[in-house]
PDB file of C-alpha atoms in Angstrom:
ATOM      1  CA  MET A   1       0.937  -8.088   6.179  1.00 78.00           C
ATOM      2  CA  SER A   2       4.654  -7.681   6.839  1.00 81.00           C
ATOM      3  CA  GLN A   3       6.350  -7.965  10.219  1.00 81.00           C
ATOM      4  CA  SER A   4       7.007  -4.201  10.232  1.00 86.00           C
ATOM      5  CA  GLU A   5       3.319  -3.474   9.681  1.00 88.00           C
ATOM      6  CA  SER A   6       2.269  -5.867  12.443  1.00 87.00           C
ATOM      7  CA  ARG A   7       4.760  -4.276  14.814  1.00 87.00           C
ATOM      8  CA  THR A   8       3.503  -0.777  13.928  1.00 91.00           C
ATOM      9  CA  ILE A   9      -0.076  -1.881  14.627  1.00 91.00           C
ATOM     10  CA  ALA A  10       1.054  -3.272  17.986  1.00 89.00           C
ATOM     11  CA  TYR A  11       2.737   0.031  18.909  1.00 91.00           C
ATOM     12  CA  LEU A  12      -0.322   1.954  17.721  1.00 92.00           C
ATOM     13  CA  PHE A  13      -2.496  -0.248  19.926  1.00 90.00           C
ATOM     14  CA  SER A  14      -0.287   0.364  22.992  1.00 90.00           C
ATOM     15  CA  SER A  15      -0.334   4.126  22.308  1.00 92.00           C
ATOM     16  CA  LEU A  16      -4.119   4.099  22.112  1.00 92.00           C
ATOM     17  CA  VAL A  17      -4.381   2.073  25.329  1.00 91.00           C
ATOM     18  CA  GLY A  18      -2.030   4.529  27.048  1.00 89.00           C
ATOM     19  CA  ALA A  19      -4.055   7.485  25.830  1.00 90.00           C
ATOM     20  CA  GLY A  20      -7.268   5.768  26.876  1.00 91.00           C
ATOM     21  CA  LEU A  21      -5.926   5.131  30.383  1.00 89.00           C
ATOM     22  CA  TYR A  22      -4.765   8.714  30.774  1.00 88.00           C
ATOM     23  CA  PHE A  23      -8.034  10.229  29.614  1.00 88.00           C
ATOM     24  CA  LEU A  24     -10.021   7.850  31.818  1.00 90.00           C
ATOM     25  CA  TYR A  25      -7.973   9.190  34.731  1.00 87.00           C
ATOM     26  CA  LEU A  26      -8.677  12.730  33.512  1.00 85.00           C
ATOM     27  CA  ILE A  27     -12.446  12.126  33.430  1.00 88.00           C
ATOM     28  CA  GLN A  28     -12.308  10.467  36.854  1.00 88.00           C
ATOM     29  CA  GLN A  29     -10.443  13.454  38.307  1.00 83.00           C
ATOM     30  CA  TYR A  30     -12.922  15.843  36.743  1.00 83.00           C
ATOM     31  CA  GLN A  31     -15.904  13.960  38.182  1.00 86.00           C
ATOM     32  CA  GLU A  32     -14.339  13.793  41.653  1.00 84.00           C
ATOM     33  CA  GLY A  33     -13.448  17.468  41.584  1.00 79.00           C
ATOM     34  CA  GLY A  34      -9.736  16.663  41.720  1.00 75.00           C
ATOM     35  CA  PHE A  35      -8.974  19.661  39.484  1.00 75.00           C
ATOM     36  CA  ASN A  36      -9.340  21.934  42.479  1.00 76.00           C
ATOM     37  CA  SER A  37      -7.114  19.854  44.771  1.00 77.00           C
ATOM     38  CA  PRO A  38      -3.850  21.544  45.926  1.00 78.00           C
ATOM     39  CA  THR A  39      -1.871  18.377  45.097  1.00 78.00           C
ATOM     40  CA  ILE A  40      -3.128  18.227  41.534  1.00 78.00           C
ATOM     41  CA  SER A  41       0.291  18.957  39.957  1.00 79.00           C
ATOM     42  CA  SER A  42       2.052  16.046  41.671  1.00 83.00           C
ATOM     43  CA  SER A  43      -0.813  13.598  41.071  1.00 81.00           C
ATOM     44  CA  TRP A  44      -0.852  14.642  37.406  1.00 81.00           C
ATOM     45  CA  GLY A  45       2.874  14.029  37.142  1.00 85.00           C
ATOM     46  CA  ILE A  46       2.494  10.599  38.742  1.00 86.00           C
ATOM     47  CA  ALA A  47      -0.372   9.772  36.366  1.00 85.00           C
ATOM     48  CA  VAL A  48       1.717  10.672  33.320  1.00 87.00           C
ATOM     49  CA  LEU A  49       4.684   8.624  34.601  1.00 90.00           C
ATOM     50  CA  VAL A  50       2.421   5.625  35.264  1.00 90.00           C
ATOM     51  CA  VAL A  51       0.906   5.867  31.783  1.00 88.00           C
ATOM     52  CA  ILE A  52       4.393   6.075  30.204  1.00 89.00           C
ATOM     53  CA  GLY A  53       5.444   2.987  32.188  1.00 92.00           C
ATOM     54  CA  VAL A  54       2.322   1.077  31.180  1.00 90.00           C
ATOM     55  CA  GLN A  55       2.854   2.069  27.568  1.00 88.00           C
ATOM     56  CA  ILE A  56       6.477   0.858  27.565  1.00 91.00           C
ATOM     57  CA  VAL A  57       5.460  -2.495  29.097  1.00 92.00           C
ATOM     58  CA  LEU A  58       2.582  -2.843  26.599  1.00 90.00           C
ATOM     59  CA  SER A  59       4.896  -2.027  23.679  1.00 89.00           C
ATOM     60  CA  ILE A  60       7.399  -4.681  24.776  1.00 90.00           C
ATOM     61  CA  ILE A  61       4.688  -7.304  25.306  1.00 91.00           C
ATOM     62  CA  SER A  62       2.988  -6.558  21.992  1.00 88.00           C
ATOM     63  CA  ALA A  63       6.329  -6.598  20.112  1.00 85.00           C
ATOM     64  CA  ILE A  64       7.119 -10.015  21.628  1.00 89.00           C
ATOM     65  CA  LEU A  65       3.616 -11.273  20.780  1.00 88.00           C
ATOM     66  CA  VAL A  66       3.945 -10.083  17.177  1.00 86.00           C
ATOM     67  CA  SER A  67       7.318 -11.843  16.847  1.00 83.00           C
ATOM     68  CA  ILE A  68       5.851 -15.075  18.241  1.00 87.00           C
ATOM     69  CA  ILE A  69       2.811 -14.916  15.938  1.00 86.00           C
ATOM     70  CA  GLU A  70       5.008 -14.167  12.907  1.00 82.00           C
ATOM     71  CA  ALA A  71       7.318 -17.078  13.813  1.00 82.00           C
ATOM     72  CA  ILE A  72       4.350 -19.445  14.169  1.00 85.00           C
ATOM     73  CA  LYS A  73       2.950 -18.275  10.829  1.00 80.00           C
ATOM     74  CA  ALA A  74       6.301 -18.778   9.095  1.00 75.00           C
ATOM     75  CA  ARG A  75       6.905 -22.050  11.033  1.00 71.00           C
ATOM     76  CA  GLU A  76      10.454 -20.923  11.766  1.00 62.00           C
ATOM     77  CA  GLU A  77      12.314 -18.126  13.477  1.00 56.00           C
ATOM     78  CA  VAL A  78      11.750 -14.878  11.591  1.00 58.00           C
ATOM     79  CA  PRO A  79      14.901 -12.784  11.372  1.00 62.00           C
ATOM     80  CA  GLU A  80      14.562  -9.231  12.631  1.00 57.00           C
ATOM     81  CA  LEU A  81      15.216  -7.360   9.437  1.00 70.00           C
ATOM     82  CA  SER A  82      15.006  -3.623   9.010  1.00 82.00           C
ATOM     83  CA  ASP A  83      16.262  -2.291   5.720  1.00 90.00           C
ATOM     84  CA  GLU A  84      16.820   1.180   4.265  1.00 94.00           C
ATOM     85  CA  ARG A  85      13.178   1.537   3.206  1.00 94.00           C
ATOM     86  CA  ASP A  86      12.017   0.757   6.760  1.00 93.00           C
ATOM     87  CA  GLN A  87      14.412   3.366   8.136  1.00 94.00           C
ATOM     88  CA  LEU A  88      13.243   6.004   5.640  1.00 95.00           C
ATOM     89  CA  ILE A  89       9.600   5.266   6.451  1.00 95.00           C
ATOM     90  CA  GLU A  90      10.422   5.581  10.149  1.00 95.00           C
ATOM     91  CA  LEU A  91      12.150   8.908   9.528  1.00 96.00           C
ATOM     92  CA  LYS A  92       9.170  10.246   7.576  1.00 96.00           C
ATOM     93  CA  ALA A  93       6.797   9.109  10.330  1.00 96.00           C
ATOM     94  CA  ASN A  94       9.021  10.753  12.967  1.00 97.00           C
ATOM     95  CA  ARG A  95       8.950  14.002  11.009  1.00 97.00           C
ATOM     96  CA  ILE A  96       5.142  13.926  10.938  1.00 97.00           C
ATOM     97  CA  SER A  97       5.094  13.087  14.639  1.00 97.00           C
ATOM     98  CA  PHE A  98       7.388  16.000  15.541  1.00 97.00           C
ATOM     99  CA  SER A  99       5.345  18.399  13.411  1.00 97.00           C
ATOM    100  CA  VAL A 100       2.124  17.364  15.146  1.00 97.00           C
ATOM    101  CA  PHE A 101       3.728  17.738  18.563  1.00 97.00           C
ATOM    102  CA  GLY A 102       5.118  21.133  17.514  1.00 97.00           C
ATOM    103  CA  ILE A 103       1.616  22.346  16.692  1.00 97.00           C
ATOM    104  CA  GLY A 104       0.369  21.016  20.037  1.00 97.00           C
ATOM    105  CA  PHE A 105       3.216  22.737  21.884  1.00 96.00           C
ATOM    106  CA  LEU A 106       2.406  26.010  20.123  1.00 97.00           C
ATOM    107  CA  LEU A 107      -1.290  25.705  21.041  1.00 96.00           C
ATOM    108  CA  ALA A 108      -0.304  24.938  24.648  1.00 95.00           C
ATOM    109  CA  MET A 109       1.804  28.105  24.782  1.00 96.00           C
ATOM    110  CA  ILE A 110      -1.071  30.100  23.305  1.00 96.00           C
ATOM    111  CA  THR A 111      -3.320  28.924  26.153  1.00 95.00           C
ATOM    112  CA  LEU A 112      -0.713  30.180  28.648  1.00 93.00           C
ATOM    113  CA  ALA A 113      -0.430  33.497  26.829  1.00 95.00           C
ATOM    114  CA  ALA A 114      -4.215  33.773  26.807  1.00 96.00           C
ATOM    115  CA  GLY A 115      -4.180  33.582  30.608  1.00 94.00           C
ATOM    116  CA  LEU A 116      -5.654  30.104  31.003  1.00 92.00           C
ATOM    117  CA  VAL A 117      -4.551  27.973  33.972  1.00 87.00           C
ATOM    118  CA  PRO A 118      -1.322  25.917  33.529  1.00 87.00           C
ATOM    119  CA  LEU A 119      -3.379  22.750  33.860  1.00 85.00           C
ATOM    120  CA  VAL A 120      -4.883  23.395  30.418  1.00 89.00           C
ATOM    121  CA  MET A 121      -1.401  23.877  28.957  1.00 92.00           C
ATOM    122  CA  PHE A 122      -0.142  20.700  30.628  1.00 89.00           C
ATOM    123  CA  ASN A 123      -3.050  18.570  29.405  1.00 89.00           C
ATOM    124  CA  LEU A 124      -2.831  20.006  25.913  1.00 93.00           C
ATOM    125  CA  MET A 125       0.853  19.045  25.837  1.00 93.00           C
ATOM    126  CA  VAL A 126       0.089  15.490  26.991  1.00 91.00           C
ATOM    127  CA  PHE A 127      -2.769  15.263  24.484  1.00 92.00           C
ATOM    128  CA  SER A 128      -0.524  16.460  21.647  1.00 95.00           C
ATOM    129  CA  LEU A 129       2.074  13.844  22.659  1.00 93.00           C
ATOM    130  CA  PHE A 130      -0.512  11.089  22.242  1.00 93.00           C
ATOM    131  CA  VAL A 131      -1.825  12.542  18.977  1.00 95.00           C
ATOM    132  CA  ALA A 132       1.760  12.891  17.689  1.00 96.00           C
ATOM    133  CA  ALA A 133       2.535   9.253  18.524  1.00 95.00           C
ATOM    134  CA  VAL A 134      -0.681   8.001  16.917  1.00 95.00           C
ATOM    135  CA  SER A 135      -0.229  10.131  13.786  1.00 96.00           C
ATOM    136  CA  GLY A 136       3.348   8.859  13.465  1.00 96.00           C
ATOM    137  CA  TYR A 137       2.231   5.235  13.607  1.00 96.00           C
ATOM    138  CA  VAL A 138      -0.712   5.830  11.264  1.00 96.00           C
ATOM    139  CA  SER A 139       1.512   7.549   8.687  1.00 96.00           C
ATOM    140  CA  GLN A 140       4.055   4.723   9.066  1.00 95.00           C
ATOM    141  CA  LEU A 141       1.296   2.198   8.317  1.00 95.00           C
ATOM    142  CA  TYR A 142       0.108   4.250   5.349  1.00 95.00           C
ATOM    143  CA  LEU A 143       3.656   4.394   3.914  1.00 95.00           C
ATOM    144  CA  TYR A 144       4.126   0.646   4.421  1.00 93.00           C
ATOM    145  CA  ARG A 145       0.824  -0.059   2.661  1.00 91.00           C
ATOM    146  CA  ARG A 146       1.600   2.328  -0.219  1.00 90.00           C
ATOM    147  CA  GLY A 147       5.072   0.931  -0.713  1.00 87.00           C
ATOM    148  CA  PHE A 148       6.895   4.109   0.253  1.00 85.00           C
TER     149      PHE A 148
ATOM    150  CA  MET B   1       6.760  -9.047 -22.077  1.00 45.00           C
ATOM    151  CA  PHE B   2       7.847  -7.088 -19.048  1.00 47.00           C
ATOM    152  CA  HIS B   3       7.428  -3.383 -18.483  1.00 49.00           C
ATOM    153  CA  SER B   4      10.161  -1.513 -16.733  1.00 50.00           C
ATOM    154  CA  SER B   5       8.808   0.306 -13.722  1.00 53.00           C
ATOM    155  CA  THR B   6       9.378   4.028 -13.500  1.00 52.00           C
ATOM    156  CA  PHE B   7       9.411   6.150 -10.393  1.00 50.00           C
ATOM    157  CA  THR B   8       9.815   9.815  -9.670  1.00 49.00           C
ATOM    158  CA  GLY B   9      12.541  11.005  -7.363  1.00 46.00           C
ATOM    159  CA  GLU B  10      11.989  13.543  -4.617  1.00 45.00           C
ATOM    160  CA  GLY B  11      13.216  17.106  -4.439  1.00 42.00           C
ATOM    161  CA  SER B  12      12.382  20.285  -6.327  1.00 41.00           C
ATOM    162  CA  GLU B  13      14.665  19.949  -9.367  1.00 43.00           C
ATOM    163  CA  MET B  14      14.876  16.185  -9.117  1.00 42.00           C
ATOM    164  CA  SER B  15      11.114  15.735  -9.119  1.00 47.00           C
ATOM    165  CA  LYS B  16      11.063  15.497 -12.905  1.00 49.00           C
ATOM    166  CA  ALA B  17      13.837  12.921 -13.026  1.00 50.00           C
ATOM    167  CA  ARG B  18      12.681   9.458 -13.940  1.00 77.00           C
ATOM    168  CA  VAL B  19      14.506   6.359 -12.838  1.00 82.00           C
ATOM    169  CA  SER B  20      13.367   3.017 -14.087  1.00 90.00           C
ATOM    170  CA  ASN B  21      14.435  -0.536 -13.342  1.00 94.00           C
ATOM    171  CA  SER B  22      14.194  -3.922 -14.940  1.00 95.00           C
ATOM    172  CA  ILE B  23      14.431  -6.005 -11.772  1.00 96.00           C
ATOM    173  CA  ARG B  24      11.479  -8.147 -12.746  1.00 96.00           C
ATOM    174  CA  LYS B  25      12.970  -8.967 -16.139  1.00 96.00           C
ATOM    175  CA  PHE B  26      16.325  -9.807 -14.561  1.00 96.00           C
ATOM    176  CA  ARG B  27      14.668 -12.041 -11.969  1.00 96.00           C
ATOM    177  CA  PHE B  28      12.881 -13.889 -14.737  1.00 95.00           C
ATOM    178  CA  ASN B  29      16.137 -14.325 -16.658  1.00 95.00           C
ATOM    179  CA  HIS B  30      17.891 -15.665 -13.567  1.00 94.00           C
ATOM    180  CA  ASP B  31      16.016 -18.976 -13.298  1.00 93.00           C
ATOM    181  CA  GLU B  32      12.815 -17.180 -12.292  1.00 93.00           C
ATOM    182  CA  MET B  33      14.351 -15.990  -9.047  1.00 95.00           C
ATOM    183  CA  THR B  34      11.668 -15.167  -6.494  1.00 95.00           C
ATOM    184  CA  GLN B  35      11.347 -11.765  -4.838  1.00 95.00           C
ATOM    185  CA  GLN B  36      12.208 -13.417  -1.514  1.00 92.00           C
ATOM    186  CA  GLN B  37      15.388 -14.962  -2.949  1.00 94.00           C
ATOM    187  CA  LEU B  38      16.526 -11.620  -4.338  1.00 96.00           C
ATOM    188  CA  ALA B  39      15.631  -9.881  -1.070  1.00 94.00           C
ATOM    189  CA  GLU B  40      17.750 -12.367   0.894  1.00 93.00           C
ATOM    190  CA  LYS B  41      20.610 -12.031  -1.564  1.00 94.00           C
ATOM    191  CA  VAL B  42      20.784  -8.247  -1.279  1.00 95.00           C
ATOM    192  CA  GLY B  43      19.804  -8.010   2.402  1.00 93.00           C
ATOM    193  CA  VAL B  44      16.430  -6.259   2.283  1.00 94.00           C
ATOM    194  CA  THR B  45      12.832  -7.255   2.906  1.00 91.00           C
ATOM    195  CA  ARG B  46      10.621  -8.703   0.190  1.00 91.00           C
ATOM    196  CA  GLN B  47       8.397  -5.643   0.579  1.00 91.00           C
ATOM    197  CA  THR B  48      11.275  -3.425  -0.556  1.00 93.00           C
ATOM    198  CA  ILE B  49      11.748  -5.511  -3.709  1.00 94.00           C
ATOM    199  CA  ILE B  50       7.989  -5.309  -4.378  1.00 94.00           C
ATOM    200  CA  ALA B  51       8.037  -1.518  -3.866  1.00 93.00           C
ATOM    201  CA  MET B  52      10.976  -1.161  -6.275  1.00 93.00           C
ATOM    202  CA  GLU B  53       9.367  -3.330  -8.934  1.00 94.00           C
ATOM    203  CA  LYS B  54       6.159  -1.338  -8.660  1.00 91.00           C
ATOM    204  CA  GLY B  55       8.180   1.837  -9.039  1.00 89.00           C
ATOM    205  CA  LYS B  56       7.183   3.149  -5.635  1.00 90.00           C
ATOM    206  CA  TYR B  57      10.622   3.178  -4.068  1.00 91.00           C
ATOM    207  CA  SER B  58      13.944   4.462  -5.349  1.00 90.00           C
ATOM    208  CA  PRO B  59      16.804   2.422  -3.833  1.00 93.00           C
ATOM    209  CA  SER B  60      19.997   3.890  -2.452  1.00 94.00           C
ATOM    210  CA  LEU B  61      23.080   3.737  -4.638  1.00 94.00           C
ATOM    211  CA  GLU B  62      24.483   0.968  -2.432  1.00 95.00           C
ATOM    212  CA  LEU B  63      21.375  -1.186  -2.782  1.00 95.00           C
ATOM    213  CA  ALA B  64      21.265  -0.539  -6.528  1.00 96.00           C
ATOM    214  CA  PHE B  65      24.847  -1.790  -6.789  1.00 96.00           C
ATOM    215  CA  ARG B  66      24.059  -4.840  -4.658  1.00 96.00           C
ATOM    216  CA  ILE B  67      21.117  -5.699  -6.926  1.00 97.00           C
ATOM    217  CA  SER B  68      23.193  -5.338 -10.084  1.00 96.00           C
ATOM    218  CA  ILE B  69      25.914  -7.525  -8.534  1.00 96.00           C
ATOM    219  CA  ALA B  70      23.262 -10.114  -7.623  1.00 96.00           C
ATOM    220  CA  PHE B  71      22.246 -10.208 -11.286  1.00 96.00           C
ATOM    221  CA  ASP B  72      25.889 -10.132 -12.385  1.00 95.00           C
ATOM    222  CA  SER B  73      25.075  -7.228 -14.692  1.00 95.00           C
ATOM    223  CA  PRO B  74      26.206  -3.605 -14.945  1.00 96.00           C
ATOM    224  CA  LEU B  75      24.208  -1.074 -12.915  1.00 95.00           C
ATOM    225  CA  GLU B  76      23.016   0.799 -16.005  1.00 93.00           C
ATOM    226  CA  GLU B  77      21.437  -2.358 -17.388  1.00 94.00           C
ATOM    227  CA  VAL B  78      19.315  -2.901 -14.311  1.00 95.00           C
ATOM    228  CA  PHE B  79      18.578   0.765 -13.607  1.00 94.00           C
ATOM    229  CA  SER B  80      18.214   3.587 -16.063  1.00 90.00           C
ATOM    230  CA  TYR B  81      17.849   7.308 -15.661  1.00 86.00           C
ATOM    231  CA  ASP B  82      15.904   9.324 -18.179  1.00 78.00           C
ATOM    232  CA  LEU B  83      17.743  12.644 -18.536  1.00 70.00           C
ATOM    233  CA  GLN B  84      15.286  14.066 -21.062  1.00 61.00           C
ATOM    234  CA  ASP B  85      12.582  14.481 -18.462  1.00 50.00           C
ATOM    235  CA  THR B  86      14.709  16.411 -15.954  1.00 47.00           C
ATOM    236  CA  ASN B  87      14.040  20.080 -15.409  1.00 50.00           C
ATOM    237  CA  GLN B  88      17.506  21.531 -15.958  1.00 47.00           C
TER     238      GLN B  88
END
């Protein structure tokens, strides 16, 4: 497994942990009846910001861990190398990610147009963000495995 | 002994174009140069060399030139483009 693949797996893992944390919070709020609270919008915003922060920290830690593991495996310092194929794979994965988020955004707008509460729209947007990130990383892994 | 790998370019008209390379043959003829050695020489990862040899990845013109310079051979000897298969 190449360094790029290991790094992608690490990012995928941090995305999944972030999503897991957010949806745990969602379930907790639902069980406690927090959906009906008047301060729900601000607490939701704080929750999303916290999850983003956690995800950034996890991504940094996992990227460092991957570099250390790769260096130990190679018994020397592994140069950080990203070539044109890596960049093209990243671009393709980003395109998939944006498309997935676009679909999620569209669905979120449909829920607003259908007269559902903004909370549904907001959560659908957050959900599509996570799905977009995960699908981007999964497609990146697939392209790395296939060659291009 | 060696088979040149062939890959299909992207794009509507270009999809029928076939580009092939003889990187493996050239490596063999250059003191059995390893994929890692070639990768380091041209500034890419070993995975990119593997993908090119398998015919999965079409390199940029710049990388193609760098590879041909690494083998001290003209570009058209390392890479070839089959015009007969293009949909013109």
